[in-house]
Each structure stands twice: as C-alpha cells, then as structure tokens.
Tab-separated table of C-alpha atoms in Angstrom:
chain	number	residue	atom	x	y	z
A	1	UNK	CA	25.592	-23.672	7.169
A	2	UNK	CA	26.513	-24.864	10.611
A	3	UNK	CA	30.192	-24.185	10.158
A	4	UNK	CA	29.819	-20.163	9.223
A	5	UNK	CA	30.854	-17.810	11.713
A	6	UNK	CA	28.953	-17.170	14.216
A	7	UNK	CA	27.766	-13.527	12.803
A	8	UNK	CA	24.628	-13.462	14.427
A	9	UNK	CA	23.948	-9.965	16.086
A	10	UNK	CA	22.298	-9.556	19.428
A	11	UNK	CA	18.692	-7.426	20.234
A	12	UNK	CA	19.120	-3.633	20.189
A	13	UNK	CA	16.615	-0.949	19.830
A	14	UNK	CA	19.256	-0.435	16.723
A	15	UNK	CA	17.495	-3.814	15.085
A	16	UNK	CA	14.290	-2.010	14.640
A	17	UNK	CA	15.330	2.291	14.379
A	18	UNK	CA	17.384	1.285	11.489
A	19	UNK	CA	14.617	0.131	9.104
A	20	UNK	CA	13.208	3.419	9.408
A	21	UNK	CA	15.927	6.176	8.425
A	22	UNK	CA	19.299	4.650	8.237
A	23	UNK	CA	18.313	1.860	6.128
A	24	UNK	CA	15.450	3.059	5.087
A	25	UNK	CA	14.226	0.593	2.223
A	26	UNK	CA	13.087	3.421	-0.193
A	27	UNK	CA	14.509	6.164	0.385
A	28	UNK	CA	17.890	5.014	1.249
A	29	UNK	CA	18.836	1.583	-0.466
A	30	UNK	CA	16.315	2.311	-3.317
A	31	UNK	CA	14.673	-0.919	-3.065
A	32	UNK	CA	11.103	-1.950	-4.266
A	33	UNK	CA	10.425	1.267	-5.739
A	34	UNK	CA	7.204	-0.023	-8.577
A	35	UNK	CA	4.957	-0.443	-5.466
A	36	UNK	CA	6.473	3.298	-4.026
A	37	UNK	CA	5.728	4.754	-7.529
A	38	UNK	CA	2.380	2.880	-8.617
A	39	UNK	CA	-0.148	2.774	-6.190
A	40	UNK	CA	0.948	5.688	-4.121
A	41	UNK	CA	-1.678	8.326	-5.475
A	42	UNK	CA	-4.138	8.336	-2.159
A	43	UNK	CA	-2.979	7.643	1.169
A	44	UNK	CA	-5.588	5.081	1.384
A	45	UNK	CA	-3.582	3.354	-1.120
A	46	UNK	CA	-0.221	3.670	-0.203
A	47	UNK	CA	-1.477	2.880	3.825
A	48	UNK	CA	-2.619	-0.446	2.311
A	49	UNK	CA	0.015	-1.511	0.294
A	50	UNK	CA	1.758	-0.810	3.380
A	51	UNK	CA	0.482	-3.200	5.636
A	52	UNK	CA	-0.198	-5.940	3.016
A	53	UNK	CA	3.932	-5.421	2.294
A	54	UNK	CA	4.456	-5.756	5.715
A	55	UNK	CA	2.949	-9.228	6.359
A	56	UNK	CA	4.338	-10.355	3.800
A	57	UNK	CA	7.975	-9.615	4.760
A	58	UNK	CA	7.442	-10.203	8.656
A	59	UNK	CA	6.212	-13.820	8.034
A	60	UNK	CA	8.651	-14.618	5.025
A	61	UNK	CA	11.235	-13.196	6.993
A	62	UNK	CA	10.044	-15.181	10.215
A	63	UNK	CA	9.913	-18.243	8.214
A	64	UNK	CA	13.116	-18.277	6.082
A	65	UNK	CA	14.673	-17.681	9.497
A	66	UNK	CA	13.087	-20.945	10.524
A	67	UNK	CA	14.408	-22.727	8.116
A	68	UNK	CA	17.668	-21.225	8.153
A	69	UNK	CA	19.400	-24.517	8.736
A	70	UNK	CA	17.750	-26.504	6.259
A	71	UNK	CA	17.501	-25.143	3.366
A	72	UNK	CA	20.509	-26.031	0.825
A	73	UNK	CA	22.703	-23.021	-0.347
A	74	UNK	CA	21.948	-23.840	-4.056
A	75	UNK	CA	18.689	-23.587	-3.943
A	76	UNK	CA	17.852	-21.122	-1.433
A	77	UNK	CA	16.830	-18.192	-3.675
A	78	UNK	CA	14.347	-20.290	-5.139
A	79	UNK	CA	13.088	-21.384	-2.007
A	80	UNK	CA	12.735	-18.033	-0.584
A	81	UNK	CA	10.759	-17.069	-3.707
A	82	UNK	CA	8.067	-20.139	-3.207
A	83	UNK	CA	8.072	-18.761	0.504
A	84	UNK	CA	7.101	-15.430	-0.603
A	85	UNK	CA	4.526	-15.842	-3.282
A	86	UNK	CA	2.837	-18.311	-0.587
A	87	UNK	CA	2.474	-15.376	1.812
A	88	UNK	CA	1.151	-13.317	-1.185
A	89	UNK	CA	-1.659	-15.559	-2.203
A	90	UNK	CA	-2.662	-15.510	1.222
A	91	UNK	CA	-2.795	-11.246	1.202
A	92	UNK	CA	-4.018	-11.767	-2.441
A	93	UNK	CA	-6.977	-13.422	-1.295
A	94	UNK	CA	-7.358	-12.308	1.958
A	95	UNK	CA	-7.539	-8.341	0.488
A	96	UNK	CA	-10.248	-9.815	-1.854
A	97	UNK	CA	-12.542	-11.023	1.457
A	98	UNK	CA	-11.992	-7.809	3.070
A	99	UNK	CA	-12.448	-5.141	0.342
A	100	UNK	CA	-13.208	-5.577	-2.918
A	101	UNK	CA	-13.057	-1.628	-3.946
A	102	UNK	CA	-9.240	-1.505	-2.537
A	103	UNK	CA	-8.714	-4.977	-4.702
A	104	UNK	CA	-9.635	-3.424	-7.074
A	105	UNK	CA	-7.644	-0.038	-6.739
A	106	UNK	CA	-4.756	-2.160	-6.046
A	107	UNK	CA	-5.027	-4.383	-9.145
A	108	UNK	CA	-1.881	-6.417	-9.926
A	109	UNK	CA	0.191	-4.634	-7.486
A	110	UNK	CA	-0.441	-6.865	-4.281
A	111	UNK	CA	0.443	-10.094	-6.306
A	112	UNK	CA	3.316	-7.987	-7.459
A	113	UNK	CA	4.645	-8.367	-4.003
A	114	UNK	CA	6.713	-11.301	-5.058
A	115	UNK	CA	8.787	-9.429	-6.784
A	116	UNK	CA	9.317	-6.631	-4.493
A	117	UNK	CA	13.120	-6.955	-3.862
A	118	UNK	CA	12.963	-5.548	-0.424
A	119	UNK	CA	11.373	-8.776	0.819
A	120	UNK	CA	13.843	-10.970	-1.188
A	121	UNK	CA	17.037	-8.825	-0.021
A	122	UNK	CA	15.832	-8.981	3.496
A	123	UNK	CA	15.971	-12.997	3.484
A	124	UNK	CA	19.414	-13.071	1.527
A	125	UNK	CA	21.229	-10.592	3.779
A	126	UNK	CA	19.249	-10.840	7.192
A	127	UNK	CA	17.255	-13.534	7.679
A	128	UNK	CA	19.150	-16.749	6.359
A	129	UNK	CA	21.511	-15.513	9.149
A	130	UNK	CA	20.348	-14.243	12.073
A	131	UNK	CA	17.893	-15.772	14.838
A	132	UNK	CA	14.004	-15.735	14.993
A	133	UNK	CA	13.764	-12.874	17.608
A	134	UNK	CA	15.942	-10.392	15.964
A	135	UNK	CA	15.198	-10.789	12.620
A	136	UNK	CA	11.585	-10.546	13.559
A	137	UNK	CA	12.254	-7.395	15.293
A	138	UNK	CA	14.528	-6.315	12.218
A	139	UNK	CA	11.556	-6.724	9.034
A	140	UNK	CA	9.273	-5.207	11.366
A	141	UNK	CA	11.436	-2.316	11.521
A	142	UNK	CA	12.058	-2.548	7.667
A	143	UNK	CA	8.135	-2.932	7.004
A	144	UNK	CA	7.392	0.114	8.827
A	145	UNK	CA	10.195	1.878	7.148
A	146	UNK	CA	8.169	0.951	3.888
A	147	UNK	CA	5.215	1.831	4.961
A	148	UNK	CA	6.078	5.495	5.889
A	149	UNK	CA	7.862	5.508	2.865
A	150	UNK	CA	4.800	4.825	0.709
A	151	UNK	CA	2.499	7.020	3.140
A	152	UNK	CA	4.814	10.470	2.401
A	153	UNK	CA	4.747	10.119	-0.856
A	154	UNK	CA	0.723	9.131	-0.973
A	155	UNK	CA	-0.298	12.043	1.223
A	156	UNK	CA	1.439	14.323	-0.879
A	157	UNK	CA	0.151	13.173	-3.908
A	158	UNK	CA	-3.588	13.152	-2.776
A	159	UNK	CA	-3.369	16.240	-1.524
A	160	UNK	CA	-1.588	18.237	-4.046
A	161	UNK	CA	-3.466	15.988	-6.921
A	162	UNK	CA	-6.773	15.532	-5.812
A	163	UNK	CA	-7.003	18.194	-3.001
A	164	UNK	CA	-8.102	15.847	-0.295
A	165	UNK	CA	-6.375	13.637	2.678
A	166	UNK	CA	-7.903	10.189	3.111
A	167	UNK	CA	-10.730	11.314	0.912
A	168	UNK	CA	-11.745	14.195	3.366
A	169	UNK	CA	-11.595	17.595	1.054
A	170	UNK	CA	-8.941	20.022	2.828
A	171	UNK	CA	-8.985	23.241	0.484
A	172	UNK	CA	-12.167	25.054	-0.498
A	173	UNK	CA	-13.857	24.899	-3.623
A	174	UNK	CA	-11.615	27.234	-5.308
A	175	UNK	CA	-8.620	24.688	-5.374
A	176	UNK	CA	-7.631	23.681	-8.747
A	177	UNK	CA	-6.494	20.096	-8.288
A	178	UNK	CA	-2.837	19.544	-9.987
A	179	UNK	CA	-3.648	16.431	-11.652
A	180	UNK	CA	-0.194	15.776	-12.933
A	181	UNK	CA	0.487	14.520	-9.236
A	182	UNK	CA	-2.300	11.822	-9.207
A	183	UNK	CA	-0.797	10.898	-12.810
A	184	UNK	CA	2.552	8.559	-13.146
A	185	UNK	CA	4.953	11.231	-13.951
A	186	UNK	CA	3.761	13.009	-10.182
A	187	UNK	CA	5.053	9.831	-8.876
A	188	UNK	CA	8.547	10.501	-10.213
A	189	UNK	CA	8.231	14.149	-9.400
A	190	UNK	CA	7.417	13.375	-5.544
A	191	UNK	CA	9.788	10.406	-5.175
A	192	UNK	CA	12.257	12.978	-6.696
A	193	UNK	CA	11.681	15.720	-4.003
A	194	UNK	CA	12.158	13.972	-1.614
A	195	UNK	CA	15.826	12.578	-2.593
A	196	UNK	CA	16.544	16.100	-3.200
A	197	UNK	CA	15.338	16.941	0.426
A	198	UNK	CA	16.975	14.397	1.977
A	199	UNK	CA	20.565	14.630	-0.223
A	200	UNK	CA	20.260	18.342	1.569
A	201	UNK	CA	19.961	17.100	4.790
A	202	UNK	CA	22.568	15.022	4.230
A	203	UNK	CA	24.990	16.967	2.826
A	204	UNK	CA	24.088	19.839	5.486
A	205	UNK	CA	24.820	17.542	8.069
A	206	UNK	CA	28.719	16.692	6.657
A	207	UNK	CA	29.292	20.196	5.825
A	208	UNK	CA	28.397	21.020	9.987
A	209	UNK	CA	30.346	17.725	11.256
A	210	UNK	CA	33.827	19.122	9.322
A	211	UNK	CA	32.983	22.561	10.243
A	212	UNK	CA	33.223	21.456	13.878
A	213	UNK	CA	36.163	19.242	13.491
A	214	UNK	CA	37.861	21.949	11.945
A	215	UNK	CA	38.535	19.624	8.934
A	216	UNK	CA	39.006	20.801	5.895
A	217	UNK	CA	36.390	20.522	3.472
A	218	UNK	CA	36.980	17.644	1.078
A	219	UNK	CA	35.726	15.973	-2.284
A	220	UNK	CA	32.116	14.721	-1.681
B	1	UNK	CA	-10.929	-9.214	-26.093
B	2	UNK	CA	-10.817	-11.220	-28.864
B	3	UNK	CA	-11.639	-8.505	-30.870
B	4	UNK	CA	-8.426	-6.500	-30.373
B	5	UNK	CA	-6.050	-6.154	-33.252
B	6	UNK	CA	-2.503	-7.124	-32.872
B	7	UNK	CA	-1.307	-4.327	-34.023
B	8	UNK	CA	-3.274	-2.233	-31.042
B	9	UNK	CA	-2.063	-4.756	-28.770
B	10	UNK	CA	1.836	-4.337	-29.708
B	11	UNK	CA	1.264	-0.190	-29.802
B	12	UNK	CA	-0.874	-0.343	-26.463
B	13	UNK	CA	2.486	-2.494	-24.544
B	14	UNK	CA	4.908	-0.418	-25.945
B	15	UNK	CA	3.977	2.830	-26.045
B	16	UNK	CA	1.100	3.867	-24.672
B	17	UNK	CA	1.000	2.049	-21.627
B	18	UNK	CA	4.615	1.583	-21.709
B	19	UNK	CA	5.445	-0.898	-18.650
B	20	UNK	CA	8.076	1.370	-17.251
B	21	UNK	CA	6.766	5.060	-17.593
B	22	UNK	CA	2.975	4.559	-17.100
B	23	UNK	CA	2.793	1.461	-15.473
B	24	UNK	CA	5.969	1.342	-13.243
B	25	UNK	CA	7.014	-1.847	-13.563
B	26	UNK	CA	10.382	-2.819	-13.613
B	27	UNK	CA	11.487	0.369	-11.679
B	28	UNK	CA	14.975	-1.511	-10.060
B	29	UNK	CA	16.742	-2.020	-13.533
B	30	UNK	CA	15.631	1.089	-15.288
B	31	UNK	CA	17.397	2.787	-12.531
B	32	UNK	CA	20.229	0.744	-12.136
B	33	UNK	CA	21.567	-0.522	-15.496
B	34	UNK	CA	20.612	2.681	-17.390
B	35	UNK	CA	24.083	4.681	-17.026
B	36	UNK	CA	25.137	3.174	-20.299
B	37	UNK	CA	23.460	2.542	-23.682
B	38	UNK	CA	25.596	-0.305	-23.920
B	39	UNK	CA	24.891	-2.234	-20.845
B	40	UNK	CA	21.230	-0.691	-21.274
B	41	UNK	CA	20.865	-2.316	-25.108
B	42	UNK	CA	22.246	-5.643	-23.371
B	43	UNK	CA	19.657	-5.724	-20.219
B	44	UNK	CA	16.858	-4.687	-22.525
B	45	UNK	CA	17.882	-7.394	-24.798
B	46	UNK	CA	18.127	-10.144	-21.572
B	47	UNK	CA	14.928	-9.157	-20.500
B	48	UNK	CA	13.165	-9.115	-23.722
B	49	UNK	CA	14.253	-12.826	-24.021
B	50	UNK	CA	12.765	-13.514	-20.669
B	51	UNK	CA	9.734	-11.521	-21.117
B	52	UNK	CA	9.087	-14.142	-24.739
B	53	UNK	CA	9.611	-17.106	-22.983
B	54	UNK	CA	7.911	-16.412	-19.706
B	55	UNK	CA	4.829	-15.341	-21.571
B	56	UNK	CA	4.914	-18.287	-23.860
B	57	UNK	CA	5.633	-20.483	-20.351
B	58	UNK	CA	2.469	-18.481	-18.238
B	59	UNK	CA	0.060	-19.103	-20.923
B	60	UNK	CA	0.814	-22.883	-20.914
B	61	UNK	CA	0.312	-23.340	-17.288
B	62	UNK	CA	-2.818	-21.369	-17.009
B	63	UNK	CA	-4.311	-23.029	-18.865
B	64	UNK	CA	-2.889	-26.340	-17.481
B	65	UNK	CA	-4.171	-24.578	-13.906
B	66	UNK	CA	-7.828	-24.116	-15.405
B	67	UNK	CA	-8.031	-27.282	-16.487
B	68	UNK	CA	-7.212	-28.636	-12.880
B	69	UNK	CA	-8.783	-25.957	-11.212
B	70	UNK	CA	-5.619	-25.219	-9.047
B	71	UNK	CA	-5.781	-21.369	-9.757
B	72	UNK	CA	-4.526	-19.907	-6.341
B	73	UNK	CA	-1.118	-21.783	-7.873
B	74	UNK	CA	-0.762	-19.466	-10.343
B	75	UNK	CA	1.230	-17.295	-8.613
B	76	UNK	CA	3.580	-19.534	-7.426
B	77	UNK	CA	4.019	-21.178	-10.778
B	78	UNK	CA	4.728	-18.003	-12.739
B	79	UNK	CA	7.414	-17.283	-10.322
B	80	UNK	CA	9.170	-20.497	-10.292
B	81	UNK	CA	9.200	-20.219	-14.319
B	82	UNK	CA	10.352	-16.874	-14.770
B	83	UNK	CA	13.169	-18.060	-12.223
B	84	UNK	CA	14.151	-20.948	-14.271
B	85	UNK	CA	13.885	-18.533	-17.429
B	86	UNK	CA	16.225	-16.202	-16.002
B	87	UNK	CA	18.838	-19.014	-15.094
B	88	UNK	CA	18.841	-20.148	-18.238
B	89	UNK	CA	19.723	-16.821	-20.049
B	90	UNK	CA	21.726	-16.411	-17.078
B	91	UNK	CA	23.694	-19.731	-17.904
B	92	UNK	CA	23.752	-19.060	-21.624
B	93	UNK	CA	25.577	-15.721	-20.965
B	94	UNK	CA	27.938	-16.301	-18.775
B	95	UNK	CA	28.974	-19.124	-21.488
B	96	UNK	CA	28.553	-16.962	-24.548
B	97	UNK	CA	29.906	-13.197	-22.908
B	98	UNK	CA	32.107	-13.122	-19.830
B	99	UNK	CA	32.080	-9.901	-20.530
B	100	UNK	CA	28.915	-8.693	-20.643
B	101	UNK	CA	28.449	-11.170	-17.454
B	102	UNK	CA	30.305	-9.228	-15.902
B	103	UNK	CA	28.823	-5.695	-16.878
B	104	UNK	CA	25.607	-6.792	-15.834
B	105	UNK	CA	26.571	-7.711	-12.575
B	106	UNK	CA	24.108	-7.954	-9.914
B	107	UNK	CA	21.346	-6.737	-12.529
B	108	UNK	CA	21.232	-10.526	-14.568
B	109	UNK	CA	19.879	-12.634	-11.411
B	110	UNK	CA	17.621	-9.710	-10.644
B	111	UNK	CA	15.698	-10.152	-13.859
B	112	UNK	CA	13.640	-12.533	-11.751
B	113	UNK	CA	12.437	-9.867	-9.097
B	114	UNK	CA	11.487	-7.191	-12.099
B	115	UNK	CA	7.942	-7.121	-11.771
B	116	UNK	CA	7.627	-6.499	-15.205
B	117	UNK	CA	8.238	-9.697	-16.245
B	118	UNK	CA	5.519	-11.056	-13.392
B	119	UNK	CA	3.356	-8.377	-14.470
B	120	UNK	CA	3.142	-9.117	-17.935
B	121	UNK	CA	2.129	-12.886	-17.272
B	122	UNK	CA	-0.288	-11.694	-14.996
B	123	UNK	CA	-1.750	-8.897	-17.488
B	124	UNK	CA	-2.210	-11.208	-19.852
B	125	UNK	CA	-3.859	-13.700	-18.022
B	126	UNK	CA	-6.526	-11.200	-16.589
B	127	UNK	CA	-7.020	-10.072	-20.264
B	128	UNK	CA	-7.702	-13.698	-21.387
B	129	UNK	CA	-4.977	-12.585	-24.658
B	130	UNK	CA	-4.811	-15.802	-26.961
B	131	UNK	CA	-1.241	-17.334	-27.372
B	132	UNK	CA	-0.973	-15.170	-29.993
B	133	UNK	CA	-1.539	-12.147	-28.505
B	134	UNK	CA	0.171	-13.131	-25.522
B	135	UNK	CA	3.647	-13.237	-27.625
B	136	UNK	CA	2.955	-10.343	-29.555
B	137	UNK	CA	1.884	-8.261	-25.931
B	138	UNK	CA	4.937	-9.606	-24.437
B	139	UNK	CA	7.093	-8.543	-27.734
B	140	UNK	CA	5.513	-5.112	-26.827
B	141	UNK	CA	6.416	-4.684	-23.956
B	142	UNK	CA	9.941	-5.909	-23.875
B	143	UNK	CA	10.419	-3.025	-27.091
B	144	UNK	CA	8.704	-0.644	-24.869
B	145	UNK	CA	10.891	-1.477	-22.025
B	146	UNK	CA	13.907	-1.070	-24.066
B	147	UNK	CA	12.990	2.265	-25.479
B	148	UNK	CA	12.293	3.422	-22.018
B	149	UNK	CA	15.111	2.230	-20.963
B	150	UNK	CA	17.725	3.209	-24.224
B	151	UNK	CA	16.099	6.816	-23.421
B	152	UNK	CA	17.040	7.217	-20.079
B	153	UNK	CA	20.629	5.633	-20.779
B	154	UNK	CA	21.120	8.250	-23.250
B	155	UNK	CA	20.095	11.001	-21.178
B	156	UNK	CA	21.834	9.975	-18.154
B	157	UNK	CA	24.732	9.580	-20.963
B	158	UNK	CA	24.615	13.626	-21.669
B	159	UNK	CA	24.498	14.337	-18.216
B	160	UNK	CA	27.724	13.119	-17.410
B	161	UNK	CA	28.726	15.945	-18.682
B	162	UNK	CA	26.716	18.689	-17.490
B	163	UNK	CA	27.126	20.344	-14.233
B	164	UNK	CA	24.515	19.747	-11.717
B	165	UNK	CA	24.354	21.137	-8.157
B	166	UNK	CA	25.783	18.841	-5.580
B	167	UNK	CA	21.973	18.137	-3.920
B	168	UNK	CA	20.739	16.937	-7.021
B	169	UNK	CA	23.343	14.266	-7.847
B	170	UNK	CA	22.714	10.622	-8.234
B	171	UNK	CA	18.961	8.977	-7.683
B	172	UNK	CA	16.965	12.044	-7.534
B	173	UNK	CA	17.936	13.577	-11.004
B	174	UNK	CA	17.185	10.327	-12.383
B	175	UNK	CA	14.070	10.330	-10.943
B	176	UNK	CA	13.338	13.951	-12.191
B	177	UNK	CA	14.417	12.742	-15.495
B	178	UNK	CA	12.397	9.247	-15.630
B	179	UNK	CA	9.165	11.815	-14.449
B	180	UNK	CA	9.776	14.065	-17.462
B	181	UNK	CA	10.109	10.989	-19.854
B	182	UNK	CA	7.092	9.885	-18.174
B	183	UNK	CA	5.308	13.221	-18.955
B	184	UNK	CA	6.147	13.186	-22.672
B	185	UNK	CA	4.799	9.471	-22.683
B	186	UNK	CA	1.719	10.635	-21.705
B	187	UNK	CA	0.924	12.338	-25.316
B	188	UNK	CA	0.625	9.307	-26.034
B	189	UNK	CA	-2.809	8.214	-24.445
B	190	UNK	CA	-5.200	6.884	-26.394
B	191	UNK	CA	-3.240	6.305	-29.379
B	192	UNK	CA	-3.840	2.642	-29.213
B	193	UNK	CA	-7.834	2.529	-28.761
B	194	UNK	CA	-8.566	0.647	-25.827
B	195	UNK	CA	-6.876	1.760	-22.345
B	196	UNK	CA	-5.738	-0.687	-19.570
C-alpha cells in the first residue's frame, strides 16, 4: 500500500455536507436499503437504528483507517467484515442492557448491521485510503446522512399509519389510521415518494441551469 | 417448534413471509440484478446455493458455539462462513461461466453483504429449527427469493417498453412496483399457520 498515490484528500466542510445530500447513502447511492425499509414504521425505530448504524460505521470506519497500512490487499474484505460484526456484537448487546422493548422491536435487524453495505462500501472506497481525521469526519457525515434518511421515511410512516409522532397522538379521534403504511408494502410506497420527489427536484433544477445558459435542451 | 411441519415451514419461507417482500431482506440485489430474467434466474440460483450451504454451515457452528459457550461469536462466525461460501461459488463460476461472471458483475461478491443470507442463519437459530428444518427453511427461502425476484425481473422486463414520465424513471418505479408485489404478497398471511 505504501507505494499508491498519494490520493488522500484534505479536511473540508465538503468531507462531512456530502454524506447528507450529495452522497446521500439512501437516497442517492441506494445503499443499505433492508434496514431503510424494515424497521422504519415509528420514528422511534428508525431514530434507533440510526444511531446504532452510526457507531457502527464511525468506529469501523475509524478503525479500518487505523489499520490501513497493515492489512494485506487479499484479504482485506474479510478483514473489514470481522471488524464490523465486532462493532455489532458490541451494539447487539449493548441495545439489550439499555432497552429490552426496542431489542425487541428491532429483532434481527441490529445484528443485520453486518451486512449493511453502506458500512462495507465506506471502508473499501474511503477509509482504506484516507487518514484518521477525515475519514472520521467523512462516516460521521455518512451516518447522519443515514440517519435522516431512516427518520423521513419513519415519521411519515407513523404518522400516516398509526396517526401518531413518537407515540404522541397528533389527529383527533376521528382519524382512520392507513395501516397499509405501518405494513411492508408502505415501506416501498414511502421510499418510492420520495425518489419521485427528489428525481423532480432534480430534474427541475437541470431544466433551470440550461434555461439560463441558454442551452438547448438535451436527452436526459 | 418441534412441532412444525415441514411443509408449513417451506410455505411460511417462501411465501408467506417471503424474505424479500415481507421481510426485506436482501433489498440490494432484488433491485439491482432484477432488469433481466436471465441474470435474475442466475443470481437467484447463486444465492440459493449459498443460502443451502450457509444454513447447513450456521447450524454446525451453533451448536459447536453452545457446546463451548462462546455465543457472542456467533455473529462473527456466520459472517466469516457465508464469506467463504460466497468465494467458493464465486470461484466455481468464474471457472464454469465467464459469461455469466461477467453478467453478474459487482452483484456475485455482494452475495456476502445480502442480509438475507445472514438473516436466515440467524432466523433459524432463534427458532431452534432442527438440521432438518434448517435445510428445508433455507430451501424456502432461496425459492421465495427467486420468485420475488423472477417477478420483478419480468415486470421491470414489460416496462421497458412502456412509456413512463421522465420523474418516475429508474429506482422509484421499481420501488412502486416491489410495494405493489409486496401488497399482493400480503393475501397471503396466514396461509402457513404459524406467523414469524
């Protein structure tokens, strides 16, 4: 490893913005999306699943970037897997000691963190290159990306499914509750949506930038 | 548990829970490799393989892990076998099918990251299934993912065709189409007794 280029990139407020829109794990590079779909029906959830994502790719992250210089090229996927499910034992157990309701609300999803491949793609393509500081900087940016990811599509879900936010009821009595949303094919409805929304935006935003350059319009 | 047929078990895997519509597992690939029914047929064929093996494998070493009382290694032990699993099929065809190698792509390596796979050996474990059952759950749910798979292949198959507004191109009419899927698999509930 010590003869690669030196592509290492230097601190910017870029490192961490990017996890959150540009790059944005879920919504943009389509990454990890079981977690997004299955435990995002309260926010409670989703908030969760969040944080305990988070840990685990801020320390895994940290630590592959540690080791950065020792660990052989052949077997570095396989170490960065034993990395990870360490970290995940650690929120496995550690979510059992704090609360065993959320455990169980959870279920298999928090030891399904190993195979989340946003943690995994962030040590291939980030952090078996690039220094302790900014890659720290960079999954913390990523984790929070997640984590709002999971919390849009969780608040929508309670509240459209269950007619509450964070368990607190928000509509009067008379709401009928559209339990399709709490259900797994709400998951792929709301996921969905928001694609939709965001292809809009998107495509909005071209249409303006070759408007103003007096471009015109072409394929795409 | 013991009591459950293995005929519920093998209907409960692949259809009624189906791991990819009602319990979203394996999300990546069903999204990815689903834009052909050939490459589709191929993957779900891969990951059947691995799903077999890594079942036969988990069941093995937990109960090796009992024995020792080393359980907070299961996790790590799982993954390290359904990585080895996957590099094996991996090796075997690359050998076998450039071709397909090639189709596959990113998807074959990836196998090991598809939480189905680690999902089933961990379902199976916190149901206490025999070895048995564990083979004939695992058989279940690599058919169900297949169908669910083969499904949305075919779909996405017809859609080339049809004209969609610009907006709803790519990801999100996939989605919209794996939710209605999901929807019809719901009819489905409670066909196989037990739930969970």
């Amino acid at each position: 490893m010590a003869n690669l280029p030196n592509t290492t990139e230097n601190l910017s407020l870029d490192t961490f913005v990017r996890g959150l829109w540009r790059e944005n794990p879920v919504f943009v590079m389509l990454l990890g999306m079981c977690p997004v779909l299955a435990v995002t029906n309260t926010t409670m959830n989703a908030l969760a699943m969040g944080l305990a994502t988070t840990f685990v790719l801020v320390c895994s992250s940290v630590l592959v970037s540690l080791l950065r210089n020792w660990i052989p090229k052949q077997v570095r996927i396989a170490s960065y897997i034993v990395i990870i499910a360490t970290f995940v034992t650690i929120v496995d157990y550690g979510i059992q000691a704090i609360s065993l309701e959320l455990y169980a609300a959870l279920g298999a999803f928090i030891q399904l963190i190993v195979a989340n491949c946003v943690i995994l793609g962030r040590a291939e393509a980030y952090a078996s290159k690039q220094r302790l500081h900014t890659t720290l900087i960079n999954s913390l940016g990523m984790g929070a990306g997640f984590t709002i990811a999971l919390l849009s599509l969780g608040t929508v879900r309670e509240v459209l499914g269950n007619g509450t936010l964070l368990g607190i009821p928000l509509f009067g009595e008379n709401f009928q509750p559209w339990v399709v949303m709490i259900l797994p094919p709400g998951g792929f409805f709301v996921l969905g949506t928001w694609l939709l929304l965001f292809n809009w935006l998107r495509l909005r935003k071209e249409r303006k930038a070759l408007q103003h350059a007096g471009v015109p319009a072409n394929a795409g | 548990m013991q009591a459950e047929s293995l005929y519920s078990i093998f209907l409960n895997a692949a259809i009624v829970n189906n791991f990819v519509l009602a319990l979203f597992l394996g999300i990546c690939p069903f999204l990815g490799v689903s834009a052909k029914k050939e490459t589709a047929w191929n993957m779900g064929l891969a990951t059947m393989f691995v799903m077999l093996v890594s079942s036969a494998a988990a069941y093995g070493i937990n109960w090796l892990l009992t024995e020792l009382e080393l359980e907070f290694l299961r996790l790590i032990c799982y993954i390290a076998v359904i990585a080895s699993a996957v590099q094996l099929v991996e090796m075997f065809v690359k050998r076998f099918s450039p071709a397909l190698f090639r189709s596959l792509g990113i998807f074959l390596p990836l196998i090991t990251t598809n939480c189905a796979i680690l999902g089933l050996a961990l379902f199976q474990t916190a149901k206490e299934y025999s070895f048995v059952q564990s083979l004939v759950y695992a058989l279940g749910a690599g058919v169900g993912f297949m169908l669910a798979l083969m499904l949305m292949a075919g779909l996405r198959e017809k859609l080339e065709l049809a004209r969609v507004p610009d907006v709803s191109q790519g990801a999100a009419m996939s989605l919209m189409l794996a939710g209605l899927l999901s929807l019809a698999f719901m009819g489905f509930a409670g066909l196989g007794g037990s739930v969970g």
